[in-house]
Amino acid sequence: MKIYNTLTRRKEEFVPIEEGKVRMYVCGPTVYNYIHIGNARPMIVFDTARRYMEYKGYKVNYVSNFTDVDDKIIKKANEEGVTSEEISNRYIEECKKDMDGMNIKPATYNPLATKEIDGMLDMIKVLIEKGYAYEKNGTVYYRTAKFKDYGKLSKKNMDELQAGHRSILVTGDDEKEDPMDFVLWKPKKEGEPFWPSDYSDGRPGWHIECSVMAKKYLGDEIDIHAGGEDLIFPHHENEIAQSEAANGVQFSKYWMHNAFLNIDNHKMSKSLGNFKTVREISEKYDLQVLRFFMLSAHYRSPLNFSADLMESSKAGLARIITAVDNLNHLLENAKEDEFKAGEDADFAKAYVAKFEEAMDDDFNTADAISAVFELVKYVNSNANENSSKAFLNAAKEEITKLCDILGIIVTKEAEILDEEIDNLIKERQQARKDKNFARADEIRDLLADKGIILEDTREGVKWHRK
Ligand code: AMP
Ligand code: ZN
C-alpha cells in the first residue's frame, strides 16, 4: 500500500511503526457552527482510508479532536449570551449527527482541547526547559529559530517567511524574539474562558492542542497525521516543531493532506461565505450521495461542488443500490443452492483485485468506484431468474463488501427481507432462552434501526414495519 507523504512529496510504501497497527491522527473541526461540506471532505476521505486499512487487517487507532476553545467560539458565545462550552457542546452534537449521516465511523477517541489543558501545560514547560520556548508578559512563544528543521513539511524558505513578517518587526509592536515565533499560551481577555498557569490565567494556542492530544492518545511517534492542505502551514509545521522538540523523536512518519472542496473554483470556507452546510445538503440528498460525490475524485485533487455532479453521484449510487435490490428479489425465488454449470464462482476476483490496486495506490477512490461499477455491470448482465443462490449471494456480498470499504451503504433500509426478519427473531428467542440477553437486545436494536417493531404476544413474537 502506497501513501503520498507530504513530508517527502513522494508516494511511499506504507510501513507502520508497529506491525499490524496504525496510529492515525486527523485534525478535527473548530466547533462554532454546523460543519460545511468542505470540512466534510477530510472526514470522509480519511474515514475511507481508515476503513481500507482495517480491511487490509490493520488495527487502526483513529484519533480526531474537536477544537472547542477558539476566538470564533468565544465570539459566537458572546453574541448569544451563553458560555463557550454551551456553543461547543451544541455543535459537537450536531457535527456527530452529520458524521453519522455520512456513515463516518466513530473515532477511537474524540478528545476535546479543553479537557487536555494539563498535558498542554506539561509540554509547554518541557519546551521552556529545553530552550524551545520563552515567556513574555504572560504569553509563551515557541522559539522557531532554535528548531533546525522548521519548514521541513511546508518546504517554506525561512528567509522569504521572515521577509514577509518584517513589517511587524519594524513597528516594534511585537514582543516576539522573531516574527516567525508563534503562541503556545496566551493571557485571557475580558469575558474569555481561561485556565490558571505559571505564566498567566489564559488559554492555549491552537497548534499545541493537537501535539498534546496526539501524544496522549497515540504516543510520541505516530504513523499518519492528516488534515486539509490549508493546515500544512502553519498548523502542521508548528505541530512538528513542538512535538519533535519536546519528545525528541520524529512525530509522524506520513503526512496526508486532502485538496480543497471548491465552489465556483474558490475554496469553500466560512470566511468567504460561499459554503453549504452538510445539514443543508441532507435536506435535498441522502448523505450517502454526498459521500459518493466526495469519493468520486482522488483526495489530493481539487473537487468543484456543483448540482450536476451531485445529480450524477445520485444516479451512480442508485445504479449500485438497484443492482443489490434486484439481487434480493432474485434471491427470494432462486431455486438452486449451489453454483450451476456456466456460473463462475470466482467472477468477482478480477474486480476486487482492481479495486485493491486502486486503493493501494494512495487511496484512489475514483478508480476503486470504477471497479465497483464494472462488477455491478457484470452482475447485472449475469444475474437472472435462473441464477443459483450461491451466485446471487456471492454477487450481493462482493458488491456490499467493496461499498462498505468506501463507507457506502447499499442496502435499502426498508428492504430487509421478511425471511431475514423471521430468522433474526428466531435467533433472538434462542438467545433469550440461553440467557444471552446482550445478543437478544442487540437483535431488537438492529431490527429497530431498520424500522421493524417487535411485539410480544401470547401467540409468540409478531412484527410490523414502522
Ligand atoms: P476548520 O474547522 O476550519 O479547522 O477545518 C476543519 C478541517 O476541514 C481541516 O482539516 C481543514 O483543512 C478542512 N477544510 C476546511 N475547508 C475545506 C475545504 N473547502 N475543502 C477541503 N477541506 C477543508
Ligand atoms: Zn491539528
Tab-separated table of C-alpha atoms and ligand atoms in Angstrom:
chain	number	residue	atom	x	y	z
A	1	MET	CA	0.000	0.000	0.000
A	2	LYS	CA	1.440	3.332	-1.062
A	3	ILE	CA	0.686	6.670	0.554
A	4	TYR	CA	1.637	10.090	-0.763
A	5	ASN	CA	3.641	11.672	2.036
A	6	THR	CA	3.578	15.486	2.096
A	7	LEU	CA	6.797	15.383	4.126
A	8	THR	CA	8.785	13.824	1.276
A	9	ARG	CA	6.474	14.860	-1.594
A	10	ARG	CA	6.561	11.245	-2.789
A	11	LYS	CA	4.386	8.169	-2.770
A	12	GLU	CA	5.915	5.779	-0.276
A	13	GLU	CA	5.243	2.193	0.707
A	14	PHE	CA	3.324	2.237	3.979
A	15	VAL	CA	5.295	0.581	6.775
A	16	PRO	CA	3.715	1.038	10.201
A	17	ILE	CA	5.817	1.693	13.292
A	18	GLU	CA	4.270	-1.320	14.989
A	19	GLU	CA	3.387	-4.313	12.847
A	20	GLY	CA	-0.326	-4.660	12.108
A	21	LYS	CA	-1.217	-1.396	13.823
A	22	VAL	CA	-1.844	2.125	12.626
A	23	ARG	CA	-1.775	5.202	14.822
A	24	MET	CA	-3.614	7.926	12.985
A	25	TYR	CA	-4.464	11.493	13.963
A	26	VAL	CA	-6.833	13.687	11.942
A	27	CYS	CA	-7.284	17.366	12.819
A	28	GLY	CA	-10.937	17.910	13.584
A	29	PRO	CA	-13.191	20.928	13.187
A	30	THR	CA	-13.491	24.033	15.281
A	31	VAL	CA	-16.998	23.757	16.654
A	32	TYR	CA	-18.815	27.081	16.470
A	33	ASN	CA	-21.365	26.308	13.784
A	34	TYR	CA	-22.690	23.499	11.603
A	35	ILE	CA	-19.894	21.932	9.579
A	36	HIS	CA	-19.795	22.754	5.888
A	37	ILE	CA	-19.184	20.240	3.139
A	38	GLY	CA	-15.561	21.438	2.809
A	39	ASN	CA	-14.991	20.256	6.393
A	40	ALA	CA	-16.730	17.013	5.442
A	41	ARG	CA	-14.109	16.222	2.807
A	42	PRO	CA	-11.272	15.274	5.209
A	43	MET	CA	-13.782	13.435	7.399
A	44	ILE	CA	-14.961	11.287	4.511
A	45	VAL	CA	-11.639	10.662	2.790
A	46	PHE	CA	-9.680	9.794	5.931
A	47	ASP	CA	-12.514	7.622	7.232
A	48	THR	CA	-12.287	5.762	3.936
A	49	ALA	CA	-8.508	5.403	4.307
A	50	ARG	CA	-9.106	4.014	7.782
A	51	ARG	CA	-11.721	1.562	6.535
A	52	TYR	CA	-9.397	0.338	3.806
A	53	MET	CA	-6.536	-0.181	6.268
A	54	GLU	CA	-8.908	-2.111	8.528
A	55	TYR	CA	-9.956	-4.216	5.533
A	56	LYS	CA	-6.257	-4.951	4.966
A	57	GLY	CA	-6.066	-6.262	8.521
A	58	TYR	CA	-4.574	-3.295	10.373
A	59	LYS	CA	-5.882	-2.343	13.755
A	60	VAL	CA	-6.355	1.392	13.412
A	61	ASN	CA	-6.286	3.657	16.425
A	62	TYR	CA	-8.043	6.680	14.928
A	63	VAL	CA	-7.977	9.906	16.901
A	64	SER	CA	-9.696	13.080	15.806
A	65	ASN	CA	-10.138	16.095	18.054
A	66	PHE	CA	-12.706	18.809	18.403
A	67	THR	CA	-11.203	22.272	18.813
A	68	ASP	CA	-13.519	23.633	21.478
A	69	VAL	CA	-11.651	26.748	22.584
A	70	ASP	CA	-11.104	29.393	19.938
A	71	ASP	CA	-11.782	33.052	19.147
A	72	LYS	CA	-14.708	32.182	16.885
A	73	ILE	CA	-16.382	30.081	19.570
A	74	ILE	CA	-15.946	32.870	22.119
A	75	LYS	CA	-17.365	35.429	19.676
A	76	LYS	CA	-20.412	33.286	18.980
A	77	ALA	CA	-20.936	32.671	22.720
A	78	ASN	CA	-20.800	36.399	23.419
A	79	GLU	CA	-23.264	37.099	20.604
A	80	GLU	CA	-25.719	34.599	22.040
A	81	GLY	CA	-25.008	35.491	25.664
A	82	VAL	CA	-24.123	31.887	26.557
A	83	THR	CA	-20.905	30.143	27.601
A	84	SER	CA	-18.314	28.917	25.103
A	85	GLU	CA	-18.916	25.443	26.450
A	86	GLU	CA	-22.582	25.617	25.515
A	87	ILE	CA	-21.671	26.601	21.944
A	88	SER	CA	-19.029	23.910	21.529
A	89	ASN	CA	-21.158	21.167	23.095
A	90	ARG	CA	-24.064	22.087	20.853
A	91	TYR	CA	-22.018	21.952	17.652
A	92	ILE	CA	-20.132	18.820	18.649
A	93	GLU	CA	-23.508	17.082	18.953
A	94	GLU	CA	-24.649	18.470	15.601
A	95	CYS	CA	-21.352	17.509	13.985
A	96	LYS	CA	-21.692	13.956	15.279
A	97	LYS	CA	-25.178	13.735	13.753
A	98	ASP	CA	-23.797	14.860	10.390
A	99	MET	CA	-20.922	12.391	10.651
A	100	ASP	CA	-23.360	9.609	11.402
A	101	GLY	CA	-25.397	10.571	8.343
A	102	MET	CA	-22.254	10.414	6.214
A	103	ASN	CA	-21.534	6.968	7.702
A	104	ILE	CA	-18.259	8.063	9.264
A	105	LYS	CA	-17.093	5.511	11.808
A	106	PRO	CA	-16.791	6.968	15.275
A	107	ALA	CA	-13.144	7.668	16.089
A	108	THR	CA	-11.401	5.529	18.681
A	109	TYR	CA	-11.105	8.798	20.618
A	110	ASN	CA	-12.527	12.265	20.055
A	111	PRO	CA	-10.522	14.335	22.531
A	112	LEU	CA	-11.611	17.859	23.408
A	113	ALA	CA	-8.942	20.544	23.680
A	114	THR	CA	-10.451	21.991	26.872
A	115	LYS	CA	-10.094	18.637	28.648
A	116	GLU	CA	-6.381	18.352	27.879
A	117	ILE	CA	-5.044	21.621	29.290
A	118	ASP	CA	-2.787	19.902	31.849
A	119	GLY	CA	-0.994	17.991	29.105
A	120	MET	CA	-0.538	21.238	27.182
A	121	LEU	CA	0.974	22.977	30.194
A	122	ASP	CA	3.306	19.973	30.671
A	123	MET	CA	4.526	20.194	27.083
A	124	ILE	CA	4.955	23.970	27.299
A	125	LYS	CA	7.054	23.501	30.435
A	126	VAL	CA	9.287	20.961	28.709
A	127	LEU	CA	9.699	23.300	25.724
A	128	ILE	CA	10.716	26.182	28.001
A	129	GLU	CA	13.150	23.941	29.899
A	130	LYS	CA	14.746	22.787	26.666
A	131	GLY	CA	15.061	26.352	25.395
A	132	TYR	CA	12.435	25.978	22.655
A	133	ALA	CA	10.009	28.412	24.235
A	134	TYR	CA	10.049	31.639	26.240
A	135	GLU	CA	7.592	33.714	28.214
A	136	LYS	CA	6.955	37.450	27.805
A	137	ASN	CA	4.310	39.227	29.884
A	138	GLY	CA	2.192	36.123	30.402
A	139	THR	CA	2.428	34.915	26.803
A	140	VAL	CA	4.542	31.893	25.910
A	141	TYR	CA	6.080	31.767	22.431
A	142	TYR	CA	7.773	28.990	20.523
A	143	ARG	CA	11.348	29.890	19.530
A	144	THR	CA	11.303	28.792	15.875
A	145	ALA	CA	14.959	29.701	15.229
A	146	LYS	CA	16.001	27.022	17.711
A	147	PHE	CA	14.251	24.212	15.792
A	148	LYS	CA	16.623	23.396	12.953
A	149	ASP	CA	14.044	21.552	10.861
A	150	TYR	CA	11.489	24.366	10.910
A	151	GLY	CA	9.878	24.488	7.450
A	152	LYS	CA	10.559	20.839	6.557
A	153	LEU	CA	6.897	19.969	5.938
A	154	SER	CA	5.776	23.067	4.088
A	155	LYS	CA	9.154	23.459	2.337
A	156	LYS	CA	8.959	27.130	3.113
A	157	ASN	CA	12.040	29.163	2.709
A	158	MET	CA	12.765	30.762	6.053
A	159	ASP	CA	14.262	33.905	4.524
A	160	GLU	CA	11.113	34.526	2.496
A	161	LEU	CA	8.936	33.918	5.510
A	162	GLN	CA	10.961	36.308	7.589
A	163	ALA	CA	10.789	38.957	4.882
A	164	GLY	CA	7.006	38.612	4.869
A	165	HIS	CA	6.946	39.385	8.555
A	166	ARG	CA	9.467	42.212	8.560
A	167	SER	CA	6.854	44.941	8.686
A	168	ILE	CA	5.656	43.649	12.052
A	169	LEU	CA	9.180	43.808	13.346
A	170	VAL	CA	9.605	47.382	12.154
A	171	THR	CA	6.543	48.656	14.002
A	172	GLY	CA	8.024	47.345	17.239
A	173	ASP	CA	4.551	46.181	18.390
A	174	ASP	CA	5.717	42.659	18.604
A	175	GLU	CA	7.252	41.303	21.745
A	176	LYS	CA	8.403	38.147	19.980
A	177	GLU	CA	12.111	37.476	19.533
A	178	ASP	CA	11.444	36.578	15.935
A	179	PRO	CA	8.390	37.298	13.787
A	180	MET	CA	8.121	33.572	12.973
A	181	ASP	CA	7.625	32.632	16.629
A	182	PHE	CA	4.121	31.510	17.475
A	183	VAL	CA	1.968	31.423	20.576
A	184	LEU	CA	1.811	28.411	22.887
A	185	TRP	CA	-0.090	30.122	25.680
A	186	LYS	CA	-1.822	33.494	25.823
A	187	PRO	CA	-3.360	35.514	28.664
A	188	LYS	CA	-7.134	35.784	28.817
A	189	LYS	CA	-9.005	38.835	27.677
A	190	GLU	CA	-12.162	40.069	29.374
A	191	GLY	CA	-15.001	37.541	29.049
A	192	GLU	CA	-12.839	34.700	27.757
A	193	PRO	CA	-12.583	31.204	29.217
A	194	PHE	CA	-9.256	30.686	30.987
A	195	TRP	CA	-7.150	28.261	32.964
A	196	PRO	CA	-4.540	29.171	35.599
A	197	SER	CA	-0.886	28.601	34.732
A	198	ASP	CA	2.602	29.675	35.824
A	199	TYR	CA	2.563	32.284	33.046
A	200	SER	CA	-0.912	33.816	33.246
A	201	ASP	CA	-4.568	32.991	33.563
A	202	GLY	CA	-5.119	32.166	29.929
A	203	ARG	CA	-5.607	29.592	27.240
A	204	PRO	CA	-3.512	27.509	24.851
A	205	GLY	CA	-2.623	28.334	21.255
A	206	TRP	CA	-4.257	26.146	18.616
A	207	HIS	CA	-1.156	24.212	17.497
A	208	ILE	CA	-0.165	22.910	20.936
A	209	GLU	CA	-3.582	21.265	21.296
A	210	CYS	CA	-3.008	18.746	18.517
A	211	SER	CA	0.586	17.958	19.532
A	212	VAL	CA	-0.628	17.105	23.024
A	213	MET	CA	-3.746	15.161	22.073
A	214	ALA	CA	-1.781	13.074	19.546
A	215	LYS	CA	0.857	12.341	22.220
A	216	LYS	CA	-1.678	11.393	24.863
A	217	TYR	CA	-3.855	9.095	22.765
A	218	LEU	CA	-1.317	7.737	20.273
A	219	GLY	CA	2.156	8.245	21.719
A	220	ASP	CA	5.234	10.275	20.775
A	221	GLU	CA	5.582	8.620	17.372
A	222	ILE	CA	2.586	8.182	15.124
A	223	ASP	CA	2.097	6.670	11.681
A	224	ILE	CA	-0.231	9.077	9.929
A	225	HIS	CA	-1.200	12.657	10.602
A	226	ALA	CA	-3.865	14.069	8.319
A	227	GLY	CA	-5.956	17.119	7.549
A	228	GLY	CA	-6.848	19.568	4.808
A	229	GLU	CA	-3.988	21.093	2.810
A	230	ASP	CA	-4.572	24.512	4.370
A	231	LEU	CA	-3.235	23.015	7.602
A	232	ILE	CA	0.243	22.258	6.220
A	233	PHE	CA	1.391	25.728	7.163
A	234	PRO	CA	1.456	26.916	9.824
A	235	HIS	CA	-0.566	24.363	11.812
A	236	HIS	CA	1.212	21.118	10.969
A	237	GLU	CA	4.618	22.757	10.612
A	238	ASN	CA	4.187	24.083	14.152
A	239	GLU	CA	2.928	20.768	15.477
A	240	ILE	CA	6.129	19.139	14.203
A	241	ALA	CA	8.274	21.858	15.798
A	242	GLN	CA	6.534	21.428	19.164
A	243	SER	CA	6.295	17.626	19.263
A	244	GLU	CA	9.746	16.837	17.924
A	245	ALA	CA	11.439	19.388	20.185
A	246	ALA	CA	9.534	18.179	23.261
A	247	ASN	CA	9.619	14.422	22.598
A	248	GLY	CA	12.977	14.110	20.837
A	249	VAL	CA	11.691	11.714	18.159
A	250	GLN	CA	10.078	12.029	14.730
A	251	PHE	CA	6.427	12.960	15.266
A	252	SER	CA	4.597	11.433	12.303
A	253	LYS	CA	6.010	9.146	9.608
A	254	TYR	CA	3.404	10.054	6.992
A	255	TRP	CA	1.557	13.321	6.469
A	256	MET	CA	-1.602	13.192	4.356
A	257	HIS	CA	-3.459	16.254	3.086
A	258	ASN	CA	-6.678	16.476	1.143
A	259	ALA	CA	-7.156	19.129	-1.527
A	260	PHE	CA	-9.952	21.653	-1.251
A	261	LEU	CA	-13.559	21.286	-1.988
A	262	ASN	CA	-14.270	24.314	-4.138
A	263	ILE	CA	-17.373	26.084	-5.256
A	264	ASP	CA	-17.165	28.108	-8.472
A	265	ASN	CA	-13.463	27.245	-8.292
A	266	HIS	CA	-12.924	29.035	-4.974
A	267	LYS	CA	-12.197	27.255	-1.711
A	268	MET	CA	-15.394	26.723	0.214
A	269	SER	CA	-14.943	28.444	3.554
A	270	LYS	CA	-16.849	30.060	6.348
A	271	SER	CA	-14.984	33.337	5.941
A	272	LEU	CA	-15.793	33.662	2.227
A	273	GLY	CA	-19.438	32.880	2.960
A	274	ASN	CA	-19.631	30.554	-0.062
A	275	PHE	CA	-20.324	27.406	1.906
A	276	LYS	CA	-23.083	24.846	2.097
A	277	THR	CA	-23.563	23.004	5.347
A	278	VAL	CA	-23.862	19.238	5.481
A	279	ARG	CA	-27.249	19.837	7.098
A	280	GLU	CA	-28.484	21.830	4.094
A	281	ILE	CA	-27.344	19.111	1.711
A	282	SER	CA	-29.127	16.498	3.821
A	283	GLU	CA	-32.428	18.235	3.143
A	284	LYS	CA	-32.064	17.569	-0.550
A	285	TYR	CA	-29.986	14.390	-0.708
A	286	ASP	CA	-29.323	11.272	1.278
A	287	LEU	CA	-25.862	11.989	2.760
A	288	GLN	CA	-24.654	8.789	1.122
A	289	VAL	CA	-24.819	10.774	-2.117
A	290	LEU	CA	-22.502	13.401	-0.627
A	291	ARG	CA	-20.090	10.685	0.440
A	292	PHE	CA	-20.206	9.116	-3.014
A	293	PHE	CA	-19.591	12.526	-4.591
A	294	MET	CA	-16.511	13.142	-2.389
A	295	LEU	CA	-15.056	9.745	-3.228
A	296	SER	CA	-15.597	10.186	-6.947
A	297	ALA	CA	-12.384	12.264	-7.046
A	298	HIS	CA	-8.935	11.451	-5.709
A	299	TYR	CA	-8.484	13.107	-2.314
A	300	ARG	CA	-5.461	15.095	-3.493
A	301	SER	CA	-7.318	16.610	-6.473
A	302	PRO	CA	-9.401	19.735	-6.044
A	303	LEU	CA	-13.092	18.975	-6.344
A	304	ASN	CA	-15.624	21.500	-7.516
A	305	PHE	CA	-19.061	21.238	-5.961
A	306	SER	CA	-21.931	21.513	-8.424
A	307	ALA	CA	-25.551	20.450	-8.651
A	308	ASP	CA	-24.734	18.482	-11.813
A	309	LEU	CA	-22.033	16.447	-10.102
A	310	MET	CA	-24.324	15.764	-7.163
A	311	GLU	CA	-27.004	14.556	-9.563
A	312	SER	CA	-24.602	12.248	-11.345
A	313	SER	CA	-23.392	10.909	-7.972
A	314	LYS	CA	-27.008	10.286	-7.031
A	315	ALA	CA	-27.565	8.385	-10.270
A	316	GLY	CA	-24.331	6.399	-9.832
A	317	LEU	CA	-25.194	5.385	-6.304
A	318	ALA	CA	-28.734	4.465	-7.365
A	319	ARG	CA	-27.290	2.159	-10.010
A	320	ILE	CA	-25.462	0.165	-7.330
A	321	ILE	CA	-28.399	0.143	-4.896
A	322	THR	CA	-30.753	-1.025	-7.641
A	323	ALA	CA	-28.395	-3.864	-8.554
A	324	VAL	CA	-28.328	-5.072	-4.930
A	325	ASP	CA	-32.074	-4.653	-4.641
A	326	ASN	CA	-32.542	-6.700	-7.771
A	327	LEU	CA	-30.337	-9.453	-6.329
A	328	ASN	CA	-32.517	-9.527	-3.211
A	329	HIS	CA	-35.626	-10.044	-5.341
A	330	LEU	CA	-33.972	-12.760	-7.400
A	331	LEU	CA	-32.845	-14.462	-4.190
A	332	GLU	CA	-36.421	-14.717	-2.953
A	333	ASN	CA	-37.290	-17.009	-5.859
A	334	ALA	CA	-33.968	-18.639	-6.642
A	335	LYS	CA	-34.233	-22.418	-6.675
A	336	GLU	CA	-30.796	-23.910	-6.825
A	337	ASP	CA	-28.443	-23.556	-3.899
A	338	GLU	CA	-25.085	-24.370	-5.423
A	339	PHE	CA	-23.231	-22.730	-8.300
A	340	LYS	CA	-24.505	-24.099	-11.610
A	341	ALA	CA	-22.621	-25.011	-14.726
A	342	GLY	CA	-21.797	-21.846	-16.581
A	343	GLU	CA	-21.615	-19.737	-13.421
A	344	ASP	CA	-18.141	-18.607	-12.487
A	345	ALA	CA	-17.625	-18.957	-8.742
A	346	ASP	CA	-14.592	-16.657	-8.999
A	347	PHE	CA	-16.296	-13.960	-11.020
A	348	ALA	CA	-15.527	-11.199	-8.507
A	349	LYS	CA	-11.803	-11.818	-8.212
A	350	ALA	CA	-10.663	-9.562	-11.036
A	351	TYR	CA	-12.882	-6.676	-9.893
A	352	VAL	CA	-11.737	-6.982	-6.290
A	353	ALA	CA	-8.117	-7.037	-7.460
A	354	LYS	CA	-8.727	-3.882	-9.488
A	355	PHE	CA	-10.397	-2.235	-6.513
A	356	GLU	CA	-7.493	-3.112	-4.220
A	357	GLU	CA	-4.930	-1.982	-6.761
A	358	ALA	CA	-6.620	1.412	-6.923
A	359	MET	CA	-6.860	1.757	-3.145
A	360	ASP	CA	-3.272	0.550	-2.668
A	361	ASP	CA	-2.214	3.424	-4.887
A	362	ASP	CA	-2.662	6.232	-2.360
A	363	PHE	CA	-6.385	5.525	-1.851
A	364	ASN	CA	-7.514	6.180	-5.394
A	365	THR	CA	-11.218	6.018	-4.623
A	366	ALA	CA	-12.170	7.290	-8.092
A	367	ASP	CA	-10.681	4.194	-9.729
A	368	ALA	CA	-11.977	1.983	-6.922
A	369	ILE	CA	-15.511	3.189	-7.703
A	370	SER	CA	-14.932	2.351	-11.380
A	371	ALA	CA	-14.070	-1.210	-10.324
A	372	VAL	CA	-17.341	-1.379	-8.358
A	373	PHE	CA	-19.269	-0.198	-11.426
A	374	GLU	CA	-17.616	-2.871	-13.546
A	375	LEU	CA	-18.583	-5.502	-11.010
A	376	VAL	CA	-22.158	-4.180	-10.960
A	377	LYS	CA	-22.259	-4.289	-14.744
A	378	TYR	CA	-21.099	-7.922	-14.748
A	379	VAL	CA	-23.679	-8.835	-12.126
A	380	ASN	CA	-26.498	-7.029	-13.930
A	381	SER	CA	-25.796	-8.906	-17.114
A	382	ASN	CA	-25.316	-12.315	-15.474
A	383	ALA	CA	-27.872	-12.500	-12.665
A	384	ASN	CA	-31.348	-13.643	-13.657
A	385	GLU	CA	-34.260	-15.898	-12.630
A	386	ASN	CA	-32.191	-18.980	-13.374
A	387	SER	CA	-29.209	-17.987	-11.255
A	388	SER	CA	-28.263	-20.071	-8.240
A	389	LYS	CA	-28.490	-18.736	-4.704
A	390	ALA	CA	-24.740	-19.226	-4.413
A	391	PHE	CA	-24.104	-16.867	-7.335
A	392	LEU	CA	-26.680	-14.279	-6.239
A	393	ASN	CA	-25.434	-14.280	-2.662
A	394	ALA	CA	-21.819	-14.001	-3.742
A	395	ALA	CA	-22.711	-11.117	-6.074
A	396	LYS	CA	-24.519	-9.312	-3.288
A	397	GLU	CA	-21.738	-9.940	-0.799
A	398	GLU	CA	-18.963	-8.752	-3.099
A	399	ILE	CA	-20.733	-5.517	-4.049
A	400	THR	CA	-21.656	-4.853	-0.428
A	401	LYS	CA	-18.138	-5.628	0.765
A	402	LEU	CA	-16.451	-3.198	-1.620
A	403	CYS	CA	-19.006	-0.483	-0.950
A	404	ASP	CA	-18.609	-1.000	2.775
A	405	ILE	CA	-14.875	-0.293	2.468
A	406	LEU	CA	-15.858	3.029	0.900
A	407	GLY	CA	-18.407	3.536	3.677
A	408	ILE	CA	-21.255	3.439	1.165
A	409	ILE	CA	-24.416	1.716	2.359
A	410	VAL	CA	-26.098	-0.124	-0.492
A	411	THR	CA	-28.917	-1.948	1.241
A	412	LYS	CA	-32.141	-0.036	1.302
A	413	GLU	CA	-33.065	0.175	4.951
A	414	ALA	CA	-36.658	-0.759	4.463
A	415	GLU	CA	-35.630	-3.547	2.165
A	416	ILE	CA	-34.732	-6.002	4.914
A	417	LEU	CA	-36.390	-9.194	3.763
A	418	ASP	CA	-39.211	-10.847	5.663
A	419	GLU	CA	-37.170	-14.025	5.787
A	420	GLU	CA	-34.219	-12.200	7.336
A	421	ILE	CA	-36.506	-10.689	9.949
A	422	ASP	CA	-38.006	-14.092	10.794
A	423	ASN	CA	-34.545	-15.580	11.165
A	424	LEU	CA	-33.368	-12.770	13.400
A	425	ILE	CA	-36.468	-13.164	15.577
A	426	LYS	CA	-35.808	-16.896	15.892
A	427	GLU	CA	-32.221	-16.161	16.845
A	428	ARG	CA	-33.433	-13.674	19.443
A	429	GLN	CA	-35.804	-16.227	21.006
A	430	GLN	CA	-32.955	-18.683	21.269
A	431	ALA	CA	-30.639	-16.029	22.756
A	432	ARG	CA	-33.247	-15.291	25.421
A	433	LYS	CA	-33.590	-18.977	26.227
A	434	ASP	CA	-29.806	-19.160	26.562
A	435	LYS	CA	-29.959	-16.111	28.829
A	436	ASN	CA	-27.779	-14.249	26.326
A	437	PHE	CA	-29.698	-11.019	26.859
A	438	ALA	CA	-26.984	-8.878	25.347
A	439	ARG	CA	-27.425	-10.578	21.973
A	440	ALA	CA	-31.226	-10.510	22.328
A	441	ASP	CA	-31.129	-6.757	22.898
A	442	GLU	CA	-28.683	-6.282	20.068
A	443	ILE	CA	-31.067	-8.003	17.653
A	444	ARG	CA	-34.015	-5.952	18.873
A	445	ASP	CA	-31.995	-2.745	18.334
A	446	LEU	CA	-30.792	-3.866	14.947
A	447	LEU	CA	-34.376	-4.507	13.838
A	448	ALA	CA	-35.495	-1.202	15.352
A	449	ASP	CA	-32.838	0.556	13.281
A	450	LYS	CA	-34.414	-0.925	10.201
A	451	GLY	CA	-37.849	0.243	11.280
A	452	ILE	CA	-39.090	-3.166	12.456
A	453	ILE	CA	-41.199	-3.116	15.605
A	454	LEU	CA	-41.455	-6.281	17.710
A	455	GLU	CA	-44.468	-7.187	19.818
A	456	ASP	CA	-44.540	-9.993	22.332
A	457	THR	CA	-47.974	-11.655	22.105
A	458	ARG	CA	-49.446	-14.845	23.534
A	459	GLU	CA	-49.029	-16.465	20.115
A	460	GLY	CA	-45.357	-15.539	20.067
A	461	VAL	CA	-43.422	-12.608	18.697
A	462	LYS	CA	-45.118	-10.579	15.998
A	463	TRP	CA	-43.551	-7.808	13.979
A	464	HIS	CA	-44.559	-4.974	11.750
A	465	ARG	CA	-42.813	-2.286	9.754
A	466	LYS	CA	-42.906	1.226	11.139
B	1	AMP	P1	-11.536	24.058	10.431
B	1	AMP	O1	-12.791	23.868	11.214
B	1	AMP	O2	-11.527	25.280	9.557
B	1	AMP	O3	-10.295	23.969	11.306
B	1	AMP	O4	-11.411	22.854	9.387
B	1	AMP	C1	-11.531	21.505	9.736
B	1	AMP	C2	-10.951	20.654	8.622
B	1	AMP	O5	-11.624	20.915	7.369
B	1	AMP	C3	-9.471	20.927	8.333
B	1	AMP	O6	-8.810	19.679	8.071
B	1	AMP	C4	-9.495	21.796	7.087
B	1	AMP	O7	-8.319	21.680	6.348
B	1	AMP	C5	-10.673	21.189	6.348
B	1	AMP	N1	-11.281	22.088	5.349
B	1	AMP	C6	-11.831	23.303	5.578
B	1	AMP	N2	-12.330	23.832	4.429
B	1	AMP	C7	-12.114	22.914	3.457
B	1	AMP	C8	-12.402	22.851	2.049
B	1	AMP	N3	-13.052	23.817	1.409
B	1	AMP	N4	-12.029	21.741	1.365
B	1	AMP	C9	-11.398	20.729	1.992
B	1	AMP	N5	-11.088	20.723	3.301
B	1	AMP	C10	-11.434	21.796	4.030
B	2	ZN	ZN	-4.482	19.898	14.359
